[in-house]
Amino acid sequence: MSLLTPPDYVPAHLVPIWPWIWLQHQVLLAWIRLTYGRGYRYCWGATHSGRVFLISIDLESRDRAHVRPLAAHASPQLAAALSGEDPVPAYVQFMSDRPQPRAALARLPRHPAVQATALPLPDS
């Protein structure tokens, strides 16, 4: 199997686009080697339109000690959420400890232009 010579089992309608299928297979092979390492057996296929997909990977075909460990968490918030900690959001520092009553908010001075065009408050 090479770029310009497809295998004998390739259907006739996929022969004209074989270089594209071969390129997709090489990308799939590179992804498998990057993710799992060299030496794993895998099965791949191509759709009728020439799209390559992975059918299966035999993870028992090589020792699992060669598989790369998973990367660390991308953010401290995600790590805290997965570990069960309760992280404090950043906006909490701007909140005051004492609640403000609604009457105090209603007594705030308003600009005359805003007061003239303000909509009436709902009944509820």
Coordinates of C-alpha atoms in Angstrom, one line a residue:
M1 CA 0.0 0.0 0.0
S2 CA 1.5 3.3 -1.1
L3 CA 0.4 6.7 -2.3
L4 CA 0.1 5.8 -6.0
T5 CA -0.7 2.1 -5.9
P6 CA -3.8 1.1 -4.0
P7 CA -4.2 -2.5 -2.7
D8 CA -6.1 -5.0 -4.9
Y9 CA -9.1 -5.1 -2.5
V10 CA -10.0 -1.4 -3.0
P11 CA -13.3 -0.9 -4.8
A12 CA -13.1 0.6 -8.3
H13 CA -15.0 3.7 -7.4
L14 CA -12.4 4.6 -4.7
V15 CA -9.3 4.2 -6.9
P16 CA -9.5 7.7 -8.3
I17 CA -9.4 9.2 -4.8
W18 CA -6.9 6.7 -3.4
P19 CA -4.2 9.4 -2.6
W20 CA -6.8 11.2 -0.4
I21 CA -7.6 7.9 1.4
W22 CA -3.9 7.1 1.8
L23 CA -3.3 10.6 3.3
Q24 CA -6.2 10.1 5.8
H25 CA -4.8 6.7 6.7
Q26 CA -1.4 8.3 7.4
V27 CA -3.0 10.9 9.7
L28 CA -4.9 8.2 11.5
L29 CA -1.7 6.1 11.9
A30 CA 0.1 9.2 13.3
W31 CA -2.7 9.8 15.8
I32 CA -2.6 6.2 17.0
R33 CA 1.2 6.3 17.4
L34 CA 1.0 9.7 19.3
T35 CA -1.8 8.5 21.6
Y36 CA -0.9 4.9 22.2
G37 CA 2.7 4.4 21.0
R38 CA 4.2 2.2 18.3
G39 CA 3.3 -1.4 17.8
Y40 CA -0.4 -1.6 18.4
R41 CA -2.6 -3.4 15.9
Y42 CA -5.6 -1.5 14.6
C43 CA -8.3 -2.0 12.1
W44 CA -9.5 0.8 9.8
G45 CA -12.0 1.2 7.0
A46 CA -13.2 3.6 4.4
T47 CA -16.7 4.7 3.6
H48 CA -18.2 4.7 0.1
S49 CA -17.3 8.4 -0.2
G50 CA -13.7 7.8 0.8
R51 CA -13.7 8.9 4.4
V52 CA -11.3 6.9 6.6
F53 CA -12.4 5.8 10.1
L54 CA -11.0 3.7 12.9
I55 CA -12.8 0.4 13.6
S56 CA -10.8 -1.0 16.5
I57 CA -7.5 -0.9 18.3
D58 CA -6.1 -4.0 20.0
L59 CA -4.7 -2.7 23.2
E60 CA -3.6 -6.1 24.3
S61 CA -1.2 -6.4 21.3
R62 CA 1.5 -4.5 23.3
D63 CA 2.4 -4.0 26.9
R64 CA 0.3 -1.3 28.6
A65 CA 3.4 0.2 30.3
H66 CA 4.3 2.0 27.0
V67 CA 1.0 3.9 26.9
R68 CA 1.5 7.6 27.8
P69 CA -0.2 8.8 31.0
L70 CA -3.1 11.2 30.8
A71 CA -2.2 14.9 30.9
A72 CA -2.7 17.0 34.0
H73 CA -5.9 19.0 34.3
A74 CA -6.0 22.1 32.2
S75 CA -7.2 24.4 34.9
P76 CA -7.1 24.6 38.7
Q77 CA -10.9 25.1 38.7
L78 CA -11.4 21.8 36.8
A79 CA -8.9 20.0 39.1
A80 CA -10.7 21.4 42.2
A81 CA -14.1 20.3 40.9
L82 CA -12.9 16.8 40.1
S83 CA -11.2 16.4 43.5
G84 CA -14.4 17.5 45.4
E85 CA -13.1 20.8 46.7
D86 CA -15.4 23.8 46.8
P87 CA -13.5 26.6 44.9
V88 CA -14.6 30.1 45.7
P89 CA -15.7 32.0 42.5
A90 CA -13.9 35.3 41.7
Y91 CA -17.0 37.4 41.9
V92 CA -17.6 36.6 45.6
Q93 CA -15.0 39.2 46.6
F94 CA -17.3 41.9 45.2
M95 CA -20.3 40.9 47.2
S96 CA -21.1 42.6 50.5
D97 CA -21.9 40.7 53.7
R98 CA -25.1 42.6 54.5
P99 CA -28.1 42.4 52.2
Q100 CA -29.5 45.7 50.9
P101 CA -33.2 46.1 51.3
R102 CA -35.3 47.0 48.2
A103 CA -36.5 50.2 49.8
A104 CA -32.9 51.5 49.9
L105 CA -32.5 50.7 46.3
A106 CA -35.7 52.5 45.4
R107 CA -34.6 55.7 47.2
L108 CA -31.5 56.1 45.0
P109 CA -31.6 59.3 43.0
R110 CA -32.3 58.8 39.3
H111 CA -31.4 60.9 36.3
P112 CA -34.5 62.9 35.1
A113 CA -34.2 61.6 31.5
V114 CA -34.2 58.0 32.8
Q115 CA -37.1 58.7 35.2
A116 CA -39.2 60.2 32.4
T117 CA -38.8 57.2 30.1
A118 CA -38.7 54.5 32.7
L119 CA -41.3 51.8 32.3
P120 CA -43.8 51.1 35.1
L121 CA -43.0 48.4 37.6
P122 CA -44.9 45.1 37.2
D123 CA -47.8 44.3 39.6
S124 CA -46.2 41.1 40.9

